[in-house]
Structure formats: structure tokens, C-alpha cells
Coordinates of C-alpha atoms in Angstrom, one line a residue:
X2 CA -194.8 81.6 66.8
X3 CA -193.5 84.9 65.4
X4 CA -197.0 86.1 64.9
X5 CA -198.0 85.1 68.4
X6 CA -195.0 87.0 69.8
X7 CA -195.9 90.1 67.9
X8 CA -199.5 89.8 69.0
X9 CA -198.5 89.6 72.7
X10 CA -196.4 92.7 72.1
X11 CA -199.3 94.6 70.6
X12 CA -201.6 93.6 73.5
X13 CA -199.0 94.8 76.0
X14 CA -198.7 98.1 74.2
X15 CA -202.4 98.6 74.2
X16 CA -202.6 97.9 77.9
X17 CA -199.8 100.4 78.6
X18 CA -201.6 103.1 76.7
X19 CA -204.8 102.5 78.6
X20 CA -203.1 102.4 82.1
X21 CA -200.6 105.2 81.6
X22 CA -203.1 107.5 79.8
X23 CA -201.2 107.3 76.5
X24 CA -197.8 107.9 78.0
X25 CA -195.2 105.7 76.3
X26 CA -193.4 103.3 78.6
X27 CA -189.7 102.8 78.4
X28 CA -190.2 99.5 76.6
X29 CA -191.4 101.4 73.5
X30 CA -187.9 102.5 72.9
X31 CA -187.1 98.9 71.8
X32 CA -187.7 98.2 68.1
X33 CA -190.4 95.7 67.0
X34 CA -187.8 93.1 66.1
X35 CA -186.4 93.1 69.7
X36 CA -189.8 92.0 71.0
X37 CA -189.6 88.9 68.9
X38 CA -186.4 88.0 70.7
X39 CA -188.4 87.4 73.8
X40 CA -189.4 84.1 72.3
X41 CA -186.6 81.5 72.8
X42 CA -184.6 80.9 69.6
X43 CA -184.9 77.1 69.9
X44 CA -188.7 77.4 70.0
X45 CA -188.8 79.6 66.9
X46 CA -186.4 77.2 65.1
X47 CA -188.6 74.2 66.0
X48 CA -191.7 76.0 64.7
X49 CA -189.9 76.8 61.4
X50 CA -188.8 73.1 61.1
X51 CA -192.4 71.8 61.7
X52 CA -194.0 74.2 59.2
X53 CA -194.4 72.9 55.7
X54 CA -193.8 75.6 53.1
X55 CA -195.8 74.9 49.9
X56 CA -195.6 76.2 46.4
X57 CA -198.7 76.6 44.3
X58 CA -197.8 73.4 42.4
X59 CA -197.5 71.5 45.7
X60 CA -200.9 72.8 46.9
X61 CA -202.6 71.7 43.7
X62 CA -201.1 68.2 43.8
X63 CA -202.2 67.7 47.4
X64 CA -205.7 69.1 46.7
X65 CA -206.2 66.8 43.8
X66 CA -205.3 63.8 46.0
X67 CA -207.1 64.8 49.2
X68 CA -210.0 67.1 48.2
X69 CA -213.3 65.5 49.2
X70 CA -215.2 66.7 46.0
X71 CA -212.5 65.1 43.8
X72 CA -212.7 61.8 45.8
X73 CA -216.5 61.8 45.4
X74 CA -216.2 62.4 41.7
X75 CA -213.8 59.5 41.4
X76 CA -216.3 57.3 43.3
X77 CA -219.0 58.4 40.8
X78 CA -216.9 57.2 37.9
X79 CA -216.6 53.8 39.6
X80 CA -220.3 53.7 40.2
X81 CA -221.0 54.4 36.5
X82 CA -218.6 51.7 35.4
X83 CA -220.3 49.2 37.7
X84 CA -223.7 50.2 36.3
X85 CA -222.4 49.7 32.7
X86 CA -221.1 46.2 33.6
X87 CA -224.5 45.4 35.2
X88 CA -226.3 46.5 32.0
X89 CA -224.1 44.3 29.9
X90 CA -225.1 41.3 32.1
X91 CA -228.5 41.4 30.4
X92 CA -226.8 39.9 27.2
X93 CA -225.8 36.7 29.1
X94 CA -228.1 33.8 30.1
X95 CA -230.1 34.5 33.3
X96 CA -229.9 31.2 35.3
X97 CA -232.0 30.7 38.4
X98 CA -232.6 27.7 40.7
X99 CA -236.1 27.2 42.0
X100 CA -237.7 25.0 44.7
X101 CA -241.2 24.7 46.0
X102 CA -243.3 22.7 48.5
X103 CA -247.1 22.5 48.5
X104 CA -249.4 21.0 51.2
X105 CA -252.8 20.0 49.9
X106 CA -255.7 21.1 52.0
X107 CA -258.5 19.7 50.0
X108 CA -257.8 17.2 47.2
X109 CA -259.4 17.3 43.8
X110 CA -262.3 14.9 43.0
X111 CA -262.5 12.9 39.8
X112 CA -266.0 11.7 38.6
X113 CA -266.3 8.8 36.3
X114 CA -269.9 8.2 35.0
X115 CA -273.1 10.0 35.7
X116 CA -276.6 9.7 37.2
X117 CA -278.7 7.0 35.6
X118 CA -281.8 9.2 35.8
X119 CA -280.1 11.7 33.4
X120 CA -280.3 10.3 30.0
X121 CA -282.7 7.4 30.7
X122 CA -280.2 5.1 32.2
X123 CA -278.1 4.8 29.1
X124 CA -275.4 6.8 27.3
X125 CA -272.1 7.4 29.0
X126 CA -273.3 6.1 32.4
X127 CA -274.1 2.7 31.1
X128 CA -270.9 2.6 29.1
X129 CA -268.7 3.3 32.2
X130 CA -270.8 1.3 34.7
X131 CA -269.0 -1.9 33.8
X132 CA -265.6 -0.2 33.9
X133 CA -265.7 1.4 37.4
X134 CA -265.0 -1.6 39.5
X135 CA -261.9 -2.8 37.5
X136 CA -260.5 0.8 37.4
X137 CA -261.1 1.3 41.1
X138 CA -259.5 -2.1 41.9
X139 CA -256.4 -1.2 39.8
X140 CA -256.1 2.3 41.4
X141 CA -256.4 0.9 44.9
X142 CA -253.7 -1.7 44.1
X143 CA -251.4 1.1 42.8
X144 CA -252.1 3.3 45.8
X145 CA -251.1 0.4 48.1
X146 CA -247.7 0.4 46.5
X147 CA -247.2 4.2 46.5
X148 CA -248.7 5.5 49.7
X149 CA -252.3 4.6 50.6
X150 CA -255.7 3.6 49.2
X151 CA -257.9 5.7 47.0
X152 CA -261.3 6.1 48.6
X153 CA -264.4 7.0 46.7
X154 CA -265.6 10.5 47.3
X155 CA -269.2 10.7 48.5
X156 CA -270.7 14.2 49.2
X157 CA -271.8 14.6 52.8
X158 CA -275.2 15.8 51.8
X159 CA -275.9 12.8 49.6
X160 CA -277.6 9.7 51.2
X161 CA -275.6 6.5 51.0
X162 CA -277.7 4.8 48.5
X163 CA -276.8 2.5 45.7
X164 CA -277.5 5.1 43.1
X165 CA -275.5 7.8 44.8
X166 CA -272.5 5.6 45.3
X167 CA -272.5 4.7 41.7
X168 CA -272.5 8.4 40.7
X169 CA -269.9 9.6 43.3
X170 CA -266.3 10.5 42.5
X171 CA -263.0 9.8 44.2
X172 CA -260.1 12.0 45.4
X173 CA -256.9 12.2 43.5
X174 CA -253.5 13.5 44.3
X175 CA -251.2 13.4 47.3
X176 CA -251.0 15.6 50.4
X177 CA -247.3 16.7 49.8
X178 CA -245.9 18.0 46.5
X179 CA -242.2 18.7 46.1
X180 CA -240.5 20.4 43.2
X181 CA -237.0 21.7 42.4
X182 CA -235.2 22.6 39.3
X183 CA -233.2 25.2 37.3
X184 CA -234.3 27.6 34.5
X185 CA -232.4 29.8 32.1
X186 CA -233.3 32.5 29.5
X187 CA -231.3 34.6 27.2
X188 CA -232.3 37.4 24.7
X189 CA -231.4 36.7 21.0
X190 CA -232.9 39.7 19.3
X191 CA -233.7 42.8 21.4
X192 CA -232.8 46.1 19.8
X193 CA -234.0 48.2 22.8
X194 CA -231.6 46.3 25.0
X195 CA -228.6 46.9 22.7
X196 CA -229.4 50.6 22.5
X197 CA -229.6 50.9 26.3
X198 CA -226.1 49.4 26.6
X199 CA -224.8 52.1 24.4
X200 CA -226.5 54.7 26.7
X201 CA -224.8 53.1 29.7
X202 CA -221.4 53.6 28.0
X203 CA -222.2 57.3 27.6
X204 CA -223.1 57.5 31.3
X205 CA -219.5 56.5 32.1
X206 CA -218.1 59.3 29.8
X207 CA -220.4 61.8 31.5
X208 CA -219.2 60.7 35.0
X209 CA -215.6 61.2 33.8
X210 CA -216.4 64.7 32.5
X211 CA -218.1 65.5 35.8
X212 CA -215.0 64.4 37.6
X213 CA -212.9 66.7 35.4
X214 CA -215.3 69.5 36.3
X215 CA -214.7 68.8 39.9
X216 CA -210.9 68.9 39.4
X217 CA -211.1 72.1 37.5
X218 CA -213.2 73.7 40.2
X219 CA -210.8 72.4 42.9
X220 CA -207.8 73.9 41.0
X221 CA -209.5 77.2 40.8
X222 CA -210.5 77.2 44.5
X223 CA -206.9 76.3 45.5
X224 CA -205.4 79.0 43.4
X225 CA -207.8 81.6 44.7
X226 CA -207.2 80.5 48.3
X227 CA -203.5 80.5 47.7
X228 CA -203.6 84.0 46.2
X229 CA -205.8 85.2 49.1
X230 CA -203.0 84.1 51.5
X231 CA -200.4 86.1 49.5
X232 CA -202.7 89.1 49.5
X233 CA -203.1 88.9 53.2
X234 CA -199.4 88.7 53.7
X235 CA -198.8 91.7 51.4
X236 CA -201.4 93.7 53.4
X237 CA -199.7 92.6 56.6
X238 CA -196.4 93.9 55.3
X239 CA -197.9 97.2 54.3
X240 CA -199.6 97.8 57.6
X241 CA -196.6 96.6 59.5
X242 CA -194.5 99.2 57.6
X243 CA -197.1 101.8 58.5
X244 CA -196.9 100.7 62.1
X245 CA -193.1 100.9 62.1
X246 CA -193.1 104.3 60.5
X247 CA -195.7 105.6 63.1
X248 CA -193.5 104.1 65.8
X249 CA -190.4 105.8 64.5
X250 CA -192.2 109.1 64.1
X251 CA -193.5 108.8 67.6
X252 CA -190.0 108.3 69.0
X253 CA -188.6 111.2 67.1
X254 CA -191.4 113.6 68.1
X255 CA -191.1 112.4 71.7
X256 CA -187.4 113.3 71.7
X257 CA -188.1 116.7 70.2
X258 CA -190.9 117.3 72.7
X259 CA -188.6 116.5 75.6
X260 CA -186.2 119.2 74.4
X261 CA -189.0 121.5 73.6
X262 CA -188.5 121.4 69.8
X263 CA -192.0 119.9 69.2
X264 CA -195.4 120.9 70.3
X265 CA -197.7 118.8 72.5
X266 CA -200.2 118.7 69.7
X267 CA -197.7 116.9 67.4
X268 CA -196.9 114.4 70.2
X269 CA -200.6 113.7 70.7
X270 CA -201.2 113.3 67.0
X271 CA -198.2 111.0 66.7
X272 CA -199.6 108.9 69.5
X273 CA -202.9 108.8 67.8
X274 CA -201.4 107.7 64.5
X275 CA -199.4 105.0 66.3
X276 CA -202.5 103.7 68.1
X277 CA -204.5 103.7 64.8
X278 CA -201.8 101.6 63.1
X279 CA -202.0 98.7 65.7
X280 CA -205.6 97.4 64.8
X281 CA -204.7 97.3 61.2
X282 CA -201.8 95.0 62.0
X283 CA -204.0 92.8 64.1
X284 CA -206.6 92.5 61.3
X285 CA -204.0 91.8 58.7
X286 CA -202.4 89.1 60.8
X287 CA -205.9 87.5 61.5
X288 CA -206.6 87.6 57.7
X289 CA -203.4 85.5 57.1
X290 CA -204.6 82.9 59.7
X291 CA -208.1 82.7 58.2
X292 CA -206.8 82.6 54.6
X293 CA -204.5 79.7 55.6
X294 CA -207.4 77.9 57.2
X295 CA -209.4 78.3 53.9
X296 CA -206.5 77.0 51.9
X297 CA -206.0 73.9 54.1
X298 CA -209.8 73.2 53.9
X299 CA -209.8 73.4 50.1
X300 CA -206.7 71.2 50.0
X301 CA -208.4 68.6 52.2
X302 CA -205.8 68.6 55.0
X303 CA -206.2 69.0 58.7
X304 CA -206.7 72.6 59.8
X305 CA -204.1 72.2 62.6
X306 CA -201.3 71.2 60.1
X307 CA -198.6 73.8 60.3
X308 CA -198.5 75.1 56.7
X309 CA -197.1 78.2 55.0
X310 CA -196.8 79.2 51.4
X311 CA -193.9 80.5 49.3
X312 CA -193.7 83.4 46.9
X313 CA -195.4 86.8 46.7
X314 CA -197.9 88.5 44.5
X315 CA -195.1 90.3 42.7
X316 CA -194.0 86.9 41.3
X317 CA -197.2 86.9 39.2
X318 CA -197.0 90.4 37.9
X319 CA -195.1 89.2 34.8
X320 CA -198.3 87.5 33.7
X321 CA -199.9 90.9 33.2
X322 CA -197.7 91.7 30.2
X323 CA -199.2 89.7 27.3
X324 CA -202.2 90.6 25.1
X325 CA -205.5 89.2 26.3
X326 CA -207.8 90.6 23.7
X327 CA -207.5 87.6 21.5
X328 CA -209.3 85.6 24.1
X329 CA -212.6 87.5 23.7
X330 CA -213.7 84.8 21.2
X331 CA -212.0 82.0 23.2
X332 CA -212.5 78.4 22.2
X333 CA -215.1 76.7 24.4
X334 CA -214.4 73.2 23.2
X335 CA -212.7 72.5 26.5
X336 CA -215.5 73.9 28.7
X337 CA -216.7 71.2 30.9
X338 CA -220.3 72.4 31.1
X339 CA -220.7 72.4 27.3
X340 CA -219.0 69.0 27.1
X341 CA -221.5 67.6 29.6
X342 CA -224.4 69.1 27.7
X343 CA -223.0 67.5 24.5
X344 CA -222.8 64.1 26.2
X345 CA -226.4 64.5 27.5
X346 CA -227.6 65.4 24.0
X347 CA -226.0 62.3 22.6
X348 CA -227.7 60.2 25.4
X349 CA -231.1 61.7 24.5
X350 CA -230.6 61.0 20.8
X351 CA -229.9 57.4 21.6
X352 CA -232.9 57.4 24.0
X353 CA -235.1 58.5 21.1
X354 CA -233.8 55.6 19.0
X355 CA -234.3 53.2 21.8
X356 CA -237.9 54.3 22.1
X357 CA -238.4 53.7 18.4
X358 CA -236.9 50.3 18.7
X359 CA -239.8 49.3 20.9
X360 CA -241.7 48.6 17.7
X361 CA -239.2 45.9 16.8
X362 CA -240.1 42.3 17.8
X363 CA -238.0 40.5 20.3
X364 CA -236.8 36.9 20.4
X365 CA -235.6 35.0 23.4
X366 CA -234.6 31.4 24.2
X367 CA -235.6 29.7 27.4
X368 CA -234.8 26.3 29.1
X369 CA -236.1 24.6 32.2
X370 CA -235.4 21.4 34.0
X371 CA -237.2 20.3 37.2
X372 CA -237.7 17.2 39.4
X373 CA -241.1 16.6 41.0
X374 CA -242.3 14.2 43.7
X375 CA -245.7 13.6 45.4
X376 CA -246.4 11.7 48.6
X377 CA -248.7 11.5 51.6
X378 CA -245.8 11.2 54.1
X379 CA -242.4 12.6 54.7
X380 CA -240.3 9.5 54.0
X381 CA -237.9 11.3 51.6
X382 CA -235.8 8.2 50.9
X383 CA -238.9 6.4 49.4
X384 CA -240.0 9.3 47.2
X385 CA -240.2 8.7 43.5
X386 CA -238.8 11.8 41.7
X387 CA -239.9 12.4 38.1
X388 CA -238.0 14.8 35.8
X389 CA -239.6 17.4 33.6
X390 CA -237.6 19.7 31.1
X391 CA -238.2 21.8 28.1
X392 CA -236.4 24.3 25.8
X393 CA -238.1 26.8 23.6
X394 CA -238.2 30.1 21.8
X395 CA -240.4 33.1 22.7
X396 CA -241.2 35.7 20.1
X397 CA -242.9 38.9 21.2
X398 CA -244.4 41.1 18.4
X399 CA -245.7 44.5 19.7
X400 CA -249.1 45.3 18.2
X401 CA -250.9 47.8 20.4
X402 CA -250.0 49.5 23.6
X403 CA -252.5 52.3 23.8
X404 CA -250.1 54.9 22.3
X405 CA -247.5 54.4 25.0
X406 CA -244.6 53.8 22.7
X407 CA -245.5 56.8 20.5
X408 CA -245.7 59.2 23.5
X409 CA -242.5 57.9 24.9
X410 CA -240.8 58.9 21.6
X411 CA -242.3 62.3 21.7
X412 CA -241.3 62.8 25.3
X413 CA -237.7 62.0 24.5
X414 CA -237.7 64.4 21.5
X415 CA -239.0 67.2 23.7
X416 CA -236.3 66.6 26.2
X417 CA -233.7 66.8 23.4
X418 CA -235.1 70.1 22.3
X419 CA -235.0 71.5 25.8
X420 CA -231.4 70.4 26.2
X421 CA -230.5 72.2 22.9
X422 CA -232.1 75.4 24.2
X423 CA -230.2 75.1 27.4
X424 CA -226.9 74.6 25.5
X425 CA -227.5 77.8 23.5
X426 CA -228.2 79.8 26.7
X427 CA -225.3 78.3 28.5
X428 CA -222.9 79.1 25.7
X429 CA -224.2 82.7 25.7
X430 CA -223.7 83.0 29.5
X431 CA -220.2 81.6 29.2
X432 CA -219.3 84.2 26.5
X433 CA -220.5 86.9 28.8
X434 CA -218.4 85.5 31.7
X435 CA -215.3 85.4 29.5
X436 CA -215.7 89.1 28.5
X437 CA -216.3 90.0 32.2
X438 CA -213.1 88.2 33.3
X439 CA -211.1 89.8 30.4
X440 CA -212.4 93.2 31.3
X441 CA -211.5 92.7 35.0
X442 CA -208.0 91.5 33.9
X443 CA -207.6 94.6 31.6
X444 CA -208.7 96.9 34.4
X445 CA -206.3 95.3 36.8
X446 CA -203.4 95.7 34.3
X447 CA -204.1 99.4 33.8
X448 CA -204.5 99.8 37.6
X449 CA -201.2 98.1 38.1
X450 CA -199.3 100.4 35.7
X451 CA -200.9 103.5 37.3
X452 CA -200.3 102.1 40.9
X453 CA -196.6 101.4 40.1
X454 CA -196.1 105.0 39.0
X455 CA -198.1 106.3 42.0
X456 CA -196.0 104.1 44.4
X457 CA -192.8 105.6 43.1
X458 CA -194.1 109.1 43.5
X459 CA -195.6 108.3 46.9
X460 CA -192.4 106.8 48.3
X461 CA -190.4 109.8 47.1
X462 CA -193.0 112.2 48.6
X463 CA -192.9 110.4 51.9
X464 CA -189.1 110.5 52.0
X465 CA -189.1 114.2 51.3
X466 CA -191.8 114.9 53.9
X467 CA -189.9 112.9 56.5
X468 CA -186.7 114.8 55.8
X469 CA -188.5 118.1 55.7
X470 CA -190.1 117.4 59.0
X471 CA -186.8 116.6 60.6
X472 CA -185.5 120.1 59.7
X473 CA -188.8 121.8 60.5
X474 CA -189.8 122.6 57.0
X475 CA -192.9 120.4 57.0
X476 CA -195.7 119.7 59.5
X477 CA -196.8 116.4 61.0
X478 CA -199.9 116.7 58.8
X479 CA -197.8 116.7 55.7
X480 CA -196.0 113.6 57.0
X481 CA -199.2 111.8 57.8
X482 CA -200.7 112.7 54.4
X483 CA -197.6 111.3 52.7
X484 CA -197.8 108.2 54.8
X485 CA -201.4 107.7 53.8
X486 CA -200.7 108.2 50.1
X487 CA -197.8 105.7 50.3
X488 CA -200.0 103.1 52.0
X489 CA -202.8 103.5 49.5
X490 CA -200.3 103.1 46.6
X491 CA -198.8 99.9 48.0
X492 CA -202.2 98.4 48.6
X493 CA -203.3 99.4 45.1
X494 CA -200.3 97.6 43.6
X495 CA -200.9 94.3 45.4
X496 CA -204.6 94.6 44.9
X497 CA -204.3 95.0 41.2
X498 CA -202.1 92.0 40.9
X499 CA -204.5 90.0 43.1
X500 CA -207.5 91.0 41.1
X501 CA -205.7 90.1 37.8
X502 CA -204.7 86.6 38.9
X503 CA -208.0 85.8 40.5
X504 CA -209.9 86.8 37.3
X505 CA -207.3 84.8 35.3
X506 CA -207.9 81.7 37.4
X507 CA -211.7 82.0 36.8
X508 CA -211.2 82.5 33.1
X509 CA -209.0 79.4 32.9
X510 CA -211.7 77.4 34.6
X511 CA -214.3 78.7 32.1
X512 CA -212.1 77.9 29.2
X513 CA -211.4 74.4 30.7
X514 CA -207.6 74.5 30.8
X515 CA -206.0 71.6 32.5
X516 CA -202.8 72.2 34.4
X517 CA -202.1 68.7 35.8
X518 CA -200.6 66.6 33.1
X519 CA -200.9 62.8 32.9
X520 CA -197.4 62.4 34.4
X521 CA -198.3 64.6 37.4
X522 CA -196.4 67.7 36.2
X523 CA -198.0 71.1 36.6
X524 CA -197.8 73.8 33.9
X525 CA -198.9 77.2 35.1
X526 CA -197.1 79.3 32.5
X527 CA -199.3 80.8 29.8
X528 CA -201.8 78.0 29.5
X529 CA -203.6 79.9 26.7
X530 CA -201.1 78.5 24.2
X531 CA -202.1 74.9 24.8

């Protein structure tokens, strides 16, 4: 609300300058703070009560709970765990229930005996000729009890003669066949399966490390967004100070001009300086709003949530006092990228062993139990169900696969070699990144020391120029130059601190420092000693 009141004030000022041809209205005599009083005090108080002021630790905790990338990484861990459990299920018996129904379209035909003309009327035909009638009689009697008669099968193209009927067959089977049962199988010896289970366990560890990478990235993003808000606030204060100084100078010069102690040129230049200061305040205030939006987006909260942050960049200037050169050869054991590459290398090594295990025979046990029924009708109550079951061992000995197993091993070995080359290159790039961040931090430290000295001198020069201008011993140009130097010095100080802590945050992510402990506490003080 305070920012909005100031913005309305600036807009009114700009309209007055346009309409009155740069003549200051009477309202300009009021200080900037008086404009804020136009907003009711109860409204400002309510806005302050609704706004949540967050520290950096608070922002990190919220982000690690609400950030979308962190939630997705946690889901990925759950997915990997479920995949591991699913892989272990292969060690247990695989039990399945089965059921089937078959409708016969054309029955099979059984032939008993042969043509007398073949073999001179003797042989098998003569042996079976005396057995056909008793067998047919017995089968017909059996069919009467179970569903219907068995009829001799006579081919349609064959003439109904005595010789053809004696050589014809008869249909066997029923029109409906029902079957239902249960089967089970379980591996006893399978080296490839055992090795694949170990690879599934490594996949869970890899998912955990990727979740850690997501958290480290989120921490860095939150810190950088938090520091960006602090930087925008510092810039706003600097430009606001410039605006207030320009406003004060304009009032003083206008009074002198009214009593003819100042020239019109000084008055016009003072108006120009004042007008030039207003857009900078607008831009700085907009930068604060945008930076807060970015911070809330990284934290994973609604953009309309009234949030403000505590502290200032000067609070982090004490971090610029310790020696950082010892980090040039920083330990990369905590780096999440190298950890993931190490886990992937271990997975590939196990994959090579798993491909070699394809040459080892496998042994499995199986069991099956089923009930079968055959009938020509659908009278289920009268069906006769017959059981069938077995248990057995199945041994598979790999002999020849066309070189597939050999080439699978070579492919996995090449992938392992590629990953090793990638690890070497990644470590080299990380070393370069560490040196770049350390160089940026050292440059920011030197700039901060120089900017602090320059700020003291610039402040003193401005005070002298302002006092000298009051007594007529300095020109307005001298005062403007002193104001510009003071502004640049203030911005240099805050910019150096900002550059240092942003580079430090990136370095901490590269080195893999964790700030969130298992108990939820946050330690942001000198993490390099961990």
C-alpha cells in the first residue's frame, strides 16, 4: 500500500509538470512522507498485518515443502521404490488361473481296418474285421450313457457299398469341451534375475540422488531470488535518496530564484534533475514487485500472497571476510552430478555382469492342476469332470543364440566406457566452474573494499558541495556531479555484495553443500567447514 501511495504521488507530479509547463505546484512543498499520509492509517496497518515477512531460512523451508520440482523428485523416488518391489516379485511363485471353452466344428474321424483290396484281403484288415462289430456295439452303448450314439463316418463321395462301409471310419469327441484350472511357476536358479534385482536397488539410490539435486537447485534458486529482492530494495533506497535530494535542491533553488539569488538556468537544471530522478524510482519499485513474484514462484506459493522479506544486503557483507583460495581444489565428493554418474557407472558394471550371466543355465519348477469336461449339450449338472495335474522341473541350457549374448556384453561395456569419459569431462567442467565462481567472489570482495572507501569519500564530497552551494561557493554542476558520484558509490557497494553472495550460492550448489539438516534446521553460516 505504501508503494502504491508513492506511485500515485509520482504520477500526479508528472501530470503537474506536463500541464503547468514544468512549474512546481504548491503541493511540491510537502515532503514525500507527507504524501504517504494521504492513505488512511488503518489501511496501512491492515496491509502490514496481512503481509508475511520471511527470512531466508523461512523461504527455504517453504520452498522445500511447496516447490513443484521437489515434489516431482519425491514422486520419482516412490516410483523407483515401486519398480524395485515389482522386480523382487519375480522371485515368488507366479500363480495364474485359467479357463477355456471350445466348440467343435468338425469332429475327428477314427479309422479301424483298411481296404481288402490292399494287401490281398489279408493282413490288418482281416485281423480287425472280426473286431469292428463288437467294438462299435460297445462304443454305442457307452455313448448312450454319456450323450449320444457314435455313428460311422462314411465319406460323401464314397458309394454306400459293403466294401466302403467296412473300410469307413467313425467320428470321435464331443461338441463342447470345457477346461479350468490353476498353474504356478517359480525360478530356482536364475543368475540374470538376481543381478537385475541388484540393478533395481541402484535405481532407487539414483532417484534419491536426483531428488537431492532438485533440492540443491531449489535452494540456490530461492537464495538467488531472495538476494534479488534485497538488491532491488537497496536500489530503490538509493534512487529514492537521489529523488529526495533532487527535491530538496529544487526547493532551495526555487526559494533563491524567487528572491533573485539564483539564476533561471539553475532552476531549470534543478527541475530537470528532479524529473530525471522520478523514472528511476518507478523502475526500482517495479523491480521489487517483479523480484517478489519470482521469489514466490520459486517457493511454490500463490503470486497474490502478500509477502515481504527481512534483512538487507549489508547483513551478508560479513561473509566476504574469510579466505576463499583454499576452495580452488574443493572436494567434489558431494557434487550431485558426479554422484549420479558414479551410480550410473555401478549400474552399468552390474549390467555387464548380468549379460555375462546369460550363459548360465536356468532352472524353474512348475505345477498345474486342471479339470476337464466334454459333452454334446449344455446340461452342466450332468457333466463328468476329470482332473489332470502335474509338477515338474524345467532346465534351460543356453547353447547358441547367433552371437546375441556376446554383442549384448560388448554393448554394455562400450556404454560403461562412454560414461567414464563423460565423468572425466564433467569433473573438468566443474573445476572450471569452481574457479570462475571463486574469481567472481574475489572480484566482488575487492570491489566492495574499494566501493566502501569511495562511498565515504563521495558522501563527504556531496556534503561539502551542498554546503558550498548554499553559500555560493559551488555551482549546481558541482552539486550534480557530487550527487552522481554518491549514487554510483552506493550502487557499487550493494552490487558487490550481491555479486558475492550470488556467486557463493552457485559455488555451494556445485560443491553440494546441504543446508537443511535432518531435524529441519537451516545452517547458512560458513558451510565450507562441514
